[in-house]
mmCIF file of C-alpha atoms and ligand atoms in Angstrom:
data_model
loop_
_atom_site.group_PDB
_atom_site.id
_atom_site.type_symbol
_atom_site.label_atom_id
_atom_site.label_comp_id
_atom_site.label_asym_id
_atom_site.label_seq_id
_atom_site.Cartn_x
_atom_site.Cartn_y
_atom_site.Cartn_z
ATOM 1 C CA MET H 1 48.715 92.848 47.749
ATOM 2 C CA GLU H 2 50.046 95.117 50.509
ATOM 3 C CA VAL H 3 52.598 93.555 52.829
ATOM 4 C CA LEU H 4 52.670 96.590 55.113
ATOM 5 C CA LYS H 5 49.950 99.163 55.636
ATOM 6 C CA VAL H 6 50.522 102.154 57.883
ATOM 7 C CA ASP H 7 47.169 103.798 58.393
ATOM 8 C CA ASN H 8 46.924 107.294 59.861
ATOM 9 C CA VAL H 9 49.561 106.566 62.479
ATOM 10 C CA SER H 10 50.589 109.182 65.024
ATOM 11 C CA MET H 11 53.272 108.912 67.687
ATOM 12 C CA LYS H 12 53.988 111.320 70.496
ATOM 13 C CA PHE H 13 56.679 111.141 73.159
ATOM 14 C CA GLU H 14 55.139 113.379 75.828
ATOM 15 C CA GLU H 15 54.947 116.797 74.115
ATOM 16 C CA LEU H 16 57.055 115.774 71.095
ATOM 17 C CA THR H 17 55.009 114.738 68.050
ATOM 18 C CA VAL H 18 57.248 112.454 65.993
ATOM 19 C CA LEU H 19 54.648 111.090 63.556
ATOM 20 C CA ASN H 20 51.543 113.051 62.694
ATOM 21 C CA HIS H 21 48.836 111.047 60.874
ATOM 22 C CA VAL H 22 51.273 109.153 58.669
ATOM 23 C CA SER H 23 49.890 106.734 56.053
ATOM 24 C CA PHE H 24 51.694 104.634 53.489
ATOM 25 C CA SER H 25 51.675 101.127 52.160
ATOM 26 C CA VAL H 26 54.307 98.762 50.845
ATOM 27 C CA PRO H 27 53.157 96.360 48.102
ATOM 28 C CA LYS H 28 54.483 92.817 47.819
ATOM 29 C CA HIS H 29 57.957 92.505 46.286
ATOM 30 C CA SER H 30 58.696 96.201 46.382
ATOM 31 C CA ALA H 31 61.659 97.788 48.119
ATOM 32 C CA PHE H 32 60.452 100.814 50.027
ATOM 33 C CA GLY H 33 62.960 103.439 51.176
ATOM 34 C CA LEU H 34 61.913 105.495 54.174
ATOM 35 C CA ILE H 35 64.062 108.600 54.202
ATOM 36 C CA GLY H 36 64.312 111.685 56.358
ATOM 37 C CA LYS H 37 66.750 113.820 58.289
ATOM 38 C CA ASN H 38 68.188 112.723 61.653
ATOM 39 C CA GLY H 39 65.319 112.602 64.121
ATOM 40 C CA ALA H 40 62.611 112.511 61.402
ATOM 41 C CA GLY H 41 61.018 109.396 62.935
ATOM 42 C CA LYS H 42 62.392 106.558 60.813
ATOM 43 C CA THR H 43 63.456 104.308 63.706
ATOM 44 C CA THR H 44 60.245 105.148 65.564
ATOM 45 C CA THR H 45 58.281 103.925 62.524
ATOM 46 C CA MET H 46 60.293 100.679 62.445
ATOM 47 C CA LYS H 47 59.743 100.123 66.169
ATOM 48 C CA LEU H 48 56.008 100.639 65.700
ATOM 49 C CA ILE H 49 55.952 98.045 62.908
ATOM 50 C CA VAL H 50 57.504 95.407 65.172
ATOM 51 C CA GLY H 51 55.200 96.292 68.070
ATOM 52 C CA LEU H 52 57.919 97.725 70.327
ATOM 53 C CA LEU H 53 56.073 101.044 70.654
ATOM 54 C CA LYS H 54 52.385 101.787 71.006
ATOM 55 C CA PRO H 55 51.119 104.372 68.515
ATOM 56 C CA THR H 56 49.242 107.359 69.904
ATOM 57 C CA GLY H 57 46.795 106.928 67.039
ATOM 58 C CA GLY H 58 46.120 104.907 63.901
ATOM 59 C CA LYS H 59 47.004 101.318 63.086
ATOM 60 C CA MET H 60 49.416 99.161 61.152
ATOM 61 C CA THR H 61 48.923 95.819 59.448
ATOM 62 C CA VAL H 62 51.455 93.289 58.178
ATOM 63 C CA CYS H 63 50.007 90.978 55.506
ATOM 64 C CA GLY H 64 46.545 92.066 56.628
ATOM 65 C CA GLU H 65 47.117 91.247 60.335
ATOM 66 C CA GLN H 66 47.042 94.114 62.776
ATOM 67 C CA VAL H 67 50.237 94.880 64.697
ATOM 68 C CA ILE H 68 49.486 94.872 68.409
ATOM 69 C CA TYR H 69 51.843 96.592 70.851
ATOM 70 C CA GLY H 70 53.655 94.033 72.991
ATOM 71 C CA ASN H 71 52.139 91.137 71.064
ATOM 72 C CA THR H 72 54.690 89.827 68.605
ATOM 73 C CA LYS H 73 52.306 87.661 66.543
ATOM 74 C CA THR H 74 52.944 89.621 63.334
ATOM 75 C CA ASN H 75 56.692 89.421 63.939
ATOM 76 C CA ARG H 76 56.700 85.859 62.608
ATOM 77 C CA LEU H 77 56.205 87.547 59.224
ATOM 78 C CA ILE H 78 59.063 89.998 59.734
ATOM 79 C CA GLY H 79 62.855 89.882 59.567
ATOM 80 C CA TYR H 80 64.765 92.721 61.224
ATOM 81 C CA LEU H 81 68.210 94.077 60.418
ATOM 82 C CA PRO H 82 69.421 96.912 62.670
ATOM 83 C CA ASP H 83 72.349 99.278 62.049
ATOM 84 C CA VAL H 84 74.639 97.325 64.400
ATOM 85 C CA PRO H 85 73.395 93.765 65.019
ATOM 86 C CA GLU H 86 74.433 92.022 68.247
ATOM 87 C CA PHE H 87 75.563 88.390 68.356
ATOM 88 C CA TYR H 88 76.931 85.819 70.751
ATOM 89 C CA GLY H 89 80.587 86.300 69.871
ATOM 90 C CA TYR H 90 81.626 82.811 71.015
ATOM 91 C CA LEU H 91 79.508 81.096 68.309
ATOM 92 C CA THR H 92 80.471 80.446 64.689
ATOM 93 C CA PRO H 93 78.044 81.753 62.024
ATOM 94 C CA LYS H 94 76.723 78.232 61.433
ATOM 95 C CA GLU H 95 76.099 77.662 65.146
ATOM 96 C CA TYR H 96 74.441 81.046 65.452
ATOM 97 C CA LEU H 97 72.071 80.495 62.520
ATOM 98 C CA LYS H 98 71.235 77.028 63.851
ATOM 99 C CA LEU H 99 70.274 78.624 67.169
ATOM 100 C CA CYS H 100 68.153 81.254 65.375
ATOM 101 C CA GLY H 101 66.452 78.518 63.330
ATOM 102 C CA GLU H 102 65.632 76.588 66.516
ATOM 103 C CA ILE H 103 64.243 79.690 68.251
ATOM 104 C CA THR H 104 62.117 80.440 65.182
ATOM 105 C CA GLY H 105 60.717 76.903 65.320
ATOM 106 C CA LEU H 106 62.131 75.812 61.972
ATOM 107 C CA PRO H 107 62.084 71.985 61.652
ATOM 108 C CA SER H 108 65.618 70.617 62.245
ATOM 109 C CA SER H 109 65.547 68.987 58.790
ATOM 110 C CA GLN H 110 65.304 72.462 57.260
ATOM 111 C CA ILE H 111 67.751 74.299 59.511
ATOM 112 C CA LYS H 112 70.891 72.822 57.930
ATOM 113 C CA LYS H 113 69.684 73.493 54.386
ATOM 114 C CA LYS H 114 68.510 77.013 55.195
ATOM 115 C CA THR H 115 71.752 77.831 57.044
ATOM 116 C CA GLU H 116 73.875 76.757 54.075
ATOM 117 C CA GLU H 117 71.672 78.650 51.622
ATOM 118 C CA LEU H 118 71.845 81.870 53.661
ATOM 119 C CA LEU H 119 75.582 81.680 54.375
ATOM 120 C CA ASN H 120 76.063 81.327 50.624
ATOM 121 C CA LEU H 121 73.827 84.309 49.958
ATOM 122 C CA VAL H 122 75.859 86.561 52.270
ATOM 123 C CA GLY H 123 79.268 85.183 51.259
ATOM 124 C CA LEU H 124 80.106 83.565 54.623
ATOM 125 C CA GLU H 125 80.083 79.959 53.480
ATOM 126 C CA GLY H 126 83.102 78.132 54.805
ATOM 127 C CA VAL H 127 83.816 80.759 57.483
ATOM 128 C CA ASN H 128 84.240 78.783 60.715
ATOM 129 C CA ARG H 129 85.731 81.489 62.913
ATOM 130 C CA LYS H 130 83.896 82.763 65.978
ATOM 131 C CA ILE H 131 81.678 85.789 65.327
ATOM 132 C CA GLY H 132 83.593 87.797 67.968
ATOM 133 C CA SER H 133 86.493 88.100 65.499
ATOM 134 C CA PHE H 134 84.295 89.378 62.631
ATOM 135 C CA SER H 135 84.586 92.828 61.053
ATOM 136 C CA ARG H 136 81.526 95.088 61.126
ATOM 137 C CA GLY H 137 80.837 94.272 57.477
ATOM 138 C CA MET H 138 80.914 90.525 58.166
ATOM 139 C CA LYS H 139 78.609 90.985 61.157
ATOM 140 C CA GLN H 140 76.183 92.941 59.019
ATOM 141 C CA ARG H 141 76.233 90.183 56.383
ATOM 142 C CA LEU H 142 75.481 87.639 59.087
ATOM 143 C CA GLY H 143 72.742 90.009 60.300
ATOM 144 C CA ILE H 144 71.063 89.713 56.896
ATOM 145 C CA ALA H 145 71.252 85.897 57.049
ATOM 146 C CA GLN H 146 69.767 85.919 60.556
ATOM 147 C CA ALA H 147 66.954 88.275 59.497
ATOM 148 C CA LEU H 148 66.044 85.953 56.618
ATOM 149 C CA ILE H 149 66.083 82.647 58.507
ATOM 150 C CA ASN H 150 62.314 82.578 59.019
ATOM 151 C CA GLU H 151 61.663 83.444 55.344
ATOM 152 C CA PRO H 152 60.003 86.737 56.284
ATOM 153 C CA LYS H 153 57.340 88.369 54.149
ATOM 154 C CA LEU H 154 58.805 91.725 55.165
ATOM 155 C CA LEU H 155 62.473 92.487 55.794
ATOM 156 C CA ILE H 156 63.000 95.655 57.840
ATOM 157 C CA CYS H 157 66.422 97.243 57.439
ATOM 158 C CA ASP H 158 66.945 100.131 59.834
ATOM 159 C CA GLU H 159 69.950 102.166 58.670
ATOM 160 C CA PRO H 160 71.776 98.940 57.732
ATOM 161 C CA THR H 161 74.796 100.637 56.182
ATOM 162 C CA SER H 162 75.342 103.591 58.493
ATOM 163 C CA ALA H 163 78.134 101.951 60.541
ATOM 164 C CA LEU H 164 80.061 100.555 57.562
ATOM 165 C CA ASP H 165 82.989 101.710 55.436
ATOM 166 C CA PRO H 166 82.438 102.136 51.638
ATOM 167 C CA MET H 167 83.524 98.545 50.873
ATOM 168 C CA GLY H 168 81.253 97.059 53.549
ATOM 169 C CA ARG H 169 78.387 99.272 52.395
ATOM 170 C CA LYS H 170 78.746 98.090 48.828
ATOM 171 C CA GLU H 171 78.711 94.432 49.918
ATOM 172 C CA ILE H 172 75.553 94.918 51.980
ATOM 173 C CA LEU H 173 73.781 96.890 49.246
ATOM 174 C CA ASP H 174 74.614 94.211 46.654
ATOM 175 C CA ILE H 175 73.173 91.501 48.912
ATOM 176 C CA LEU H 176 70.072 93.539 49.736
ATOM 177 C CA ARG H 177 69.443 94.198 46.047
ATOM 178 C CA ASP H 178 69.457 90.436 45.578
ATOM 179 C CA VAL H 179 67.112 89.962 48.513
ATOM 180 C CA THR H 180 64.548 92.387 47.047
ATOM 181 C CA LYS H 181 63.948 89.854 44.254
ATOM 182 C CA LYS H 182 62.578 87.393 46.809
ATOM 183 C CA THR H 183 61.011 89.388 49.614
ATOM 184 C CA THR H 184 59.501 92.774 50.357
ATOM 185 C CA VAL H 185 61.951 95.202 51.926
ATOM 186 C CA ILE H 186 61.579 98.403 53.910
ATOM 187 C CA PHE H 187 64.863 100.262 54.169
ATOM 188 C CA SER H 188 65.352 103.349 56.293
ATOM 189 C CA SER H 189 68.385 105.572 56.018
ATOM 190 C CA HIS H 190 69.617 109.104 55.712
ATOM 191 C CA ILE H 191 72.317 107.917 53.277
ATOM 192 C CA LEU H 192 70.252 108.638 50.205
ATOM 193 C CA SER H 193 72.667 107.217 47.659
ATOM 194 C CA ASP H 194 72.399 103.844 49.452
ATOM 195 C CA VAL H 195 68.598 103.936 49.450
ATOM 196 C CA GLU H 196 68.635 104.723 45.757
ATOM 197 C CA LYS H 197 70.719 101.626 45.028
ATOM 198 C CA VAL H 198 68.186 99.272 46.636
ATOM 199 C CA CYS H 199 64.723 100.839 46.573
ATOM 200 C CA ASP H 200 62.135 101.330 43.840
ATOM 201 C CA THR H 201 59.626 103.262 45.949
ATOM 202 C CA ILE H 202 60.308 106.018 48.437
ATOM 203 C CA GLY H 203 58.563 107.762 51.327
ATOM 204 C CA ILE H 204 59.921 111.090 52.555
ATOM 205 C CA LEU H 205 59.381 111.803 56.251
ATOM 206 C CA ASN H 206 59.779 115.361 57.453
ATOM 207 C CA GLN H 207 58.598 117.066 60.622
ATOM 208 C CA GLY H 208 56.233 114.272 61.498
ATOM 209 C CA GLN H 209 54.638 113.988 58.084
ATOM 210 C CA LEU H 210 55.088 111.821 55.051
ATOM 211 C CA LEU H 211 55.620 114.594 52.501
ATOM 212 C CA LEU H 212 55.768 112.343 49.467
ATOM 213 C CA GLN H 213 55.395 108.689 48.603
ATOM 214 C CA GLY H 214 55.814 106.989 45.258
ATOM 215 C CA ASN H 215 57.884 105.442 42.539
ATOM 216 C CA LEU H 216 61.478 106.699 42.563
ATOM 217 C CA SER H 217 61.784 107.207 38.784
ATOM 218 C CA GLU H 218 58.526 109.165 38.674
ATOM 219 C CA MET H 219 59.675 111.302 41.596
ATOM 220 C CA LYS H 220 62.886 112.118 39.783
ATOM 221 C CA GLU H 221 60.921 113.172 36.706
ATOM 222 C CA ASN H 222 58.531 115.310 38.705
ATOM 223 C CA TYR H 223 60.732 116.842 41.371
ATOM 224 C CA SER H 224 64.222 117.234 40.035
ATOM 225 C CA LYS H 225 65.937 118.585 36.985
ATOM 226 C CA MET H 226 68.313 117.035 34.499
ATOM 227 C CA GLY H 227 71.672 118.761 34.518
ATOM 228 C CA VAL H 228 74.627 119.216 32.192
ATOM 229 C CA ARG H 229 78.177 120.061 33.180
ATOM 230 C CA MET H 230 80.478 121.601 30.613
ATOM 231 C CA ASP H 231 84.209 122.060 31.108
ATOM 232 C CA PHE H 232 85.767 124.541 28.675
ATOM 233 C CA PHE H 233 89.414 124.913 27.694
ATOM 234 C CA ASN H 234 89.365 128.642 28.404
ATOM 235 C CA ALA H 235 87.391 131.111 30.487
ATOM 236 C CA LYS H 236 86.506 133.280 27.463
ATOM 237 C CA ASP H 237 84.438 130.492 25.855
ATOM 238 C CA ALA H 238 82.840 129.696 29.211
ATOM 239 C CA GLU H 239 81.860 133.354 29.661
ATOM 240 C CA GLU H 240 80.392 133.527 26.158
ATOM 241 C CA ALA H 241 78.431 130.297 26.719
ATOM 242 C CA GLU H 242 77.091 131.664 29.974
ATOM 243 C CA LYS H 243 75.776 134.769 28.191
ATOM 244 C CA VAL H 244 74.177 132.741 25.376
ATOM 245 C CA LEU H 245 72.596 130.081 27.584
ATOM 246 C CA VAL H 246 71.350 132.097 30.531
ATOM 247 C CA ASP H 247 68.227 133.401 28.799
ATOM 248 C CA LEU H 248 67.173 130.226 26.997
ATOM 249 C CA PRO H 249 63.673 129.105 27.978
ATOM 250 C CA PHE H 250 64.725 125.532 28.792
ATOM 251 C CA VAL H 251 67.570 126.589 31.063
ATOM 252 C CA PHE H 252 66.278 126.556 34.638
ATOM 253 C CA LYS H 253 69.470 127.497 36.452
ATOM 254 C CA LEU H 254 73.022 128.204 35.391
ATOM 255 C CA GLU H 255 76.210 128.586 37.404
ATOM 256 C CA ARG H 256 79.729 129.295 36.206
ATOM 257 C CA LEU H 257 82.860 128.539 38.152
ATOM 258 C CA GLU H 258 85.779 129.787 36.057
ATOM 259 C CA MET H 259 85.905 127.358 33.089
ATOM 260 C CA THR H 260 83.049 125.116 34.220
ATOM 261 C CA LEU H 261 79.363 125.727 33.515
ATOM 262 C CA SER H 262 76.696 123.789 35.406
ATOM 263 C CA VAL H 263 73.297 123.971 33.756
ATOM 264 C CA GLN H 264 69.995 122.738 35.188
ATOM 265 C CA LEU H 265 67.360 122.186 32.521
ATOM 266 C CA THR H 266 63.609 122.442 32.815
ATOM 267 C CA SER H 267 61.945 119.034 32.894
ATOM 268 C CA HIS H 268 61.324 118.092 29.252
ATOM 269 C CA PRO H 269 63.514 115.121 28.155
ATOM 270 C CA SER H 270 64.354 116.672 24.743
ATOM 271 C CA ASN H 271 66.031 119.662 26.433
ATOM 272 C CA THR H 272 69.396 117.945 26.638
ATOM 273 C CA ASN H 273 69.319 117.563 22.831
ATOM 274 C CA GLU H 274 68.362 121.214 22.396
ATOM 275 C CA LEU H 275 71.330 122.253 24.502
ATOM 276 C CA LEU H 276 73.682 119.964 22.597
ATOM 277 C CA LYS H 277 72.498 121.470 19.277
ATOM 278 C CA ILE H 278 73.382 124.976 20.473
ATOM 279 C CA VAL H 279 76.765 123.840 21.788
ATOM 280 C CA SER H 280 77.711 122.266 18.456
ATOM 281 C CA MET H 281 76.319 125.188 16.419
ATOM 282 C CA LYS H 282 78.450 127.645 18.389
ATOM 283 C CA GLY H 283 81.497 125.440 17.931
ATOM 284 C CA TRP H 284 82.673 125.912 21.508
ATOM 285 C CA ASN H 285 85.789 123.964 22.292
ATOM 286 C CA LEU H 286 84.826 121.709 25.195
ATOM 287 C CA LYS H 287 87.068 119.564 27.370
ATOM 288 C CA LYS H 288 84.056 117.701 28.767
ATOM 289 C CA TYR H 289 80.259 117.566 28.284
ATOM 290 C CA GLU H 290 78.544 115.478 30.918
ATOM 291 C CA LEU H 291 74.893 114.712 31.613
ATOM 292 C CA ILE H 292 74.089 114.766 35.315
ATOM 293 C CA GLU H 293 71.169 112.452 36.157
ATOM 294 C CA PRO H 294 68.869 113.706 38.905
ATOM 295 C CA SER H 295 69.467 111.903 42.193
ATOM 296 C CA LEU H 296 67.266 111.009 45.148
ATOM 297 C CA GLU H 297 69.134 113.718 47.043
ATOM 298 C CA ASP H 298 67.916 116.324 44.514
ATOM 299 C CA VAL H 299 64.341 115.080 44.979
ATOM 300 C CA PHE H 300 64.677 115.094 48.765
ATOM 301 C CA LEU H 301 66.078 118.633 48.917
ATOM 302 C CA GLU H 302 63.384 119.911 46.553
ATOM 303 C CA VAL H 303 60.531 118.263 48.493
ATOM 304 C CA VAL H 304 61.794 119.129 51.974
ATOM 305 C CA LYS H 305 62.499 122.765 51.090
ATOM 306 C CA GLY H 306 59.004 123.177 49.564
HETATM 307 N N1 ATP S 401 61.708 106.719 73.683
HETATM 308 C C1 ATP S 401 61.760 107.995 73.333
HETATM 309 N N2 ATP S 401 61.430 108.969 74.208
HETATM 310 C C2 ATP S 401 61.455 110.264 73.849
HETATM 311 N N3 ATP S 401 61.799 110.723 72.628
HETATM 312 C C3 ATP S 401 62.137 109.809 71.721
HETATM 313 C C4 ATP S 401 62.131 108.400 72.014
HETATM 314 N N4 ATP S 401 62.512 107.726 70.904
HETATM 315 C C5 ATP S 401 62.753 108.674 69.950
HETATM 316 N N5 ATP S 401 62.520 109.913 70.443
HETATM 317 C C6 ATP S 401 62.643 111.161 69.686
HETATM 318 O O1 ATP S 401 61.844 111.042 68.525
HETATM 319 C C7 ATP S 401 62.450 111.702 67.415
HETATM 320 C C8 ATP S 401 62.569 110.713 66.263
HETATM 321 O O2 ATP S 401 63.545 109.739 66.588
HETATM 322 P P1 ATP S 401 63.935 108.543 65.601
HETATM 323 O O3 ATP S 401 65.006 107.767 66.264
HETATM 324 O O4 ATP S 401 62.696 107.847 65.194
HETATM 325 O O5 ATP S 401 64.500 109.360 64.358
HETATM 326 P P2 ATP S 401 65.296 108.833 63.076
HETATM 327 O O6 ATP S 401 64.615 109.418 61.890
HETATM 328 O O7 ATP S 401 65.440 107.360 63.131
HETATM 329 O O8 ATP S 401 66.697 109.544 63.286
HETATM 330 P P3 ATP S 401 68.200 109.061 62.939
HETATM 331 O O9 ATP S 401 68.374 109.191 61.452
HETATM 332 O O10 ATP S 401 69.034 110.049 63.678
HETATM 333 O O11 ATP S 401 68.378 107.665 63.447
HETATM 334 C C9 ATP S 401 63.776 112.245 67.923
HETATM 335 O O12 ATP S 401 63.595 113.605 68.254
HETATM 336 C C10 ATP S 401 64.057 111.411 69.159
HETATM 337 O O13 ATP S 401 64.817 112.145 70.089
#
């Protein structure tokens, strides 16, 4: 079943077309990464999903119910985590979640239980300080708890890690990975390594269009190349290897920087073995032989350039 369906949606701000007939869907229990350059339309898409903007064309549904601009009925099914969540700084996390539970209409018998469960999930159990004294990472963790208080069918995370340092980012990504086991997530970001850590399906937005949508592993197979990096002990061996390897049919691209050779292989999985056979047959003395897995960034660059 589809939790979110974006059907032929267009969005214009006066003369600027931000989304041009964009369609995609997010099935239940998947984690969908919406990626694109700055200004590609990611936040606009998120705002359309929560009914804060009116599309110029097309429609969106959440769990089969149509999103209506200005009418927040479908928002009862949605949790929202922005890049920098705002709180009442004079409340403690427990007080804040209690308030959110009350606003959401959660029965008071459930609020206490839910609050404890969520504070545990985000590692803020036992923290009784006021939110005003929290670090950005702690605020973002509380933001996740707040977004989950109404047990949403869809959790929208709009650039949730962009304001955090590497430690804070890791904490948030670990929690979000956990959350994807229980609810459907849509995660927008231009930090592709973060998206890759959480999402199993990806949509690539570029110049108003969704260039590609699908399973991340399949995309990597189809749109990027496996690589090998070889560090030699001396430049002579590296030069010889360059000459031998450059014309092989399964070598797609080869670059040498002094004693290091970077080789991109054509797609077939057995190519790494073929390369290894040649390396051992030649008896080259290698300091390091490393397989480089294709990344979401490789896929993105390949798709956007095409
Ligand atoms: N209310 C608005 N009025 C006019 N133009 C807007 C409005 N909101 C967004 N835009 C423009 O729409 C384009 C897409 O913006 P959006 O914020 O959706 O991009 P984004 O992909 O989220 O970018 P970023 O990664 O930088 O956050 C940008 O050119 C932006 O300037």
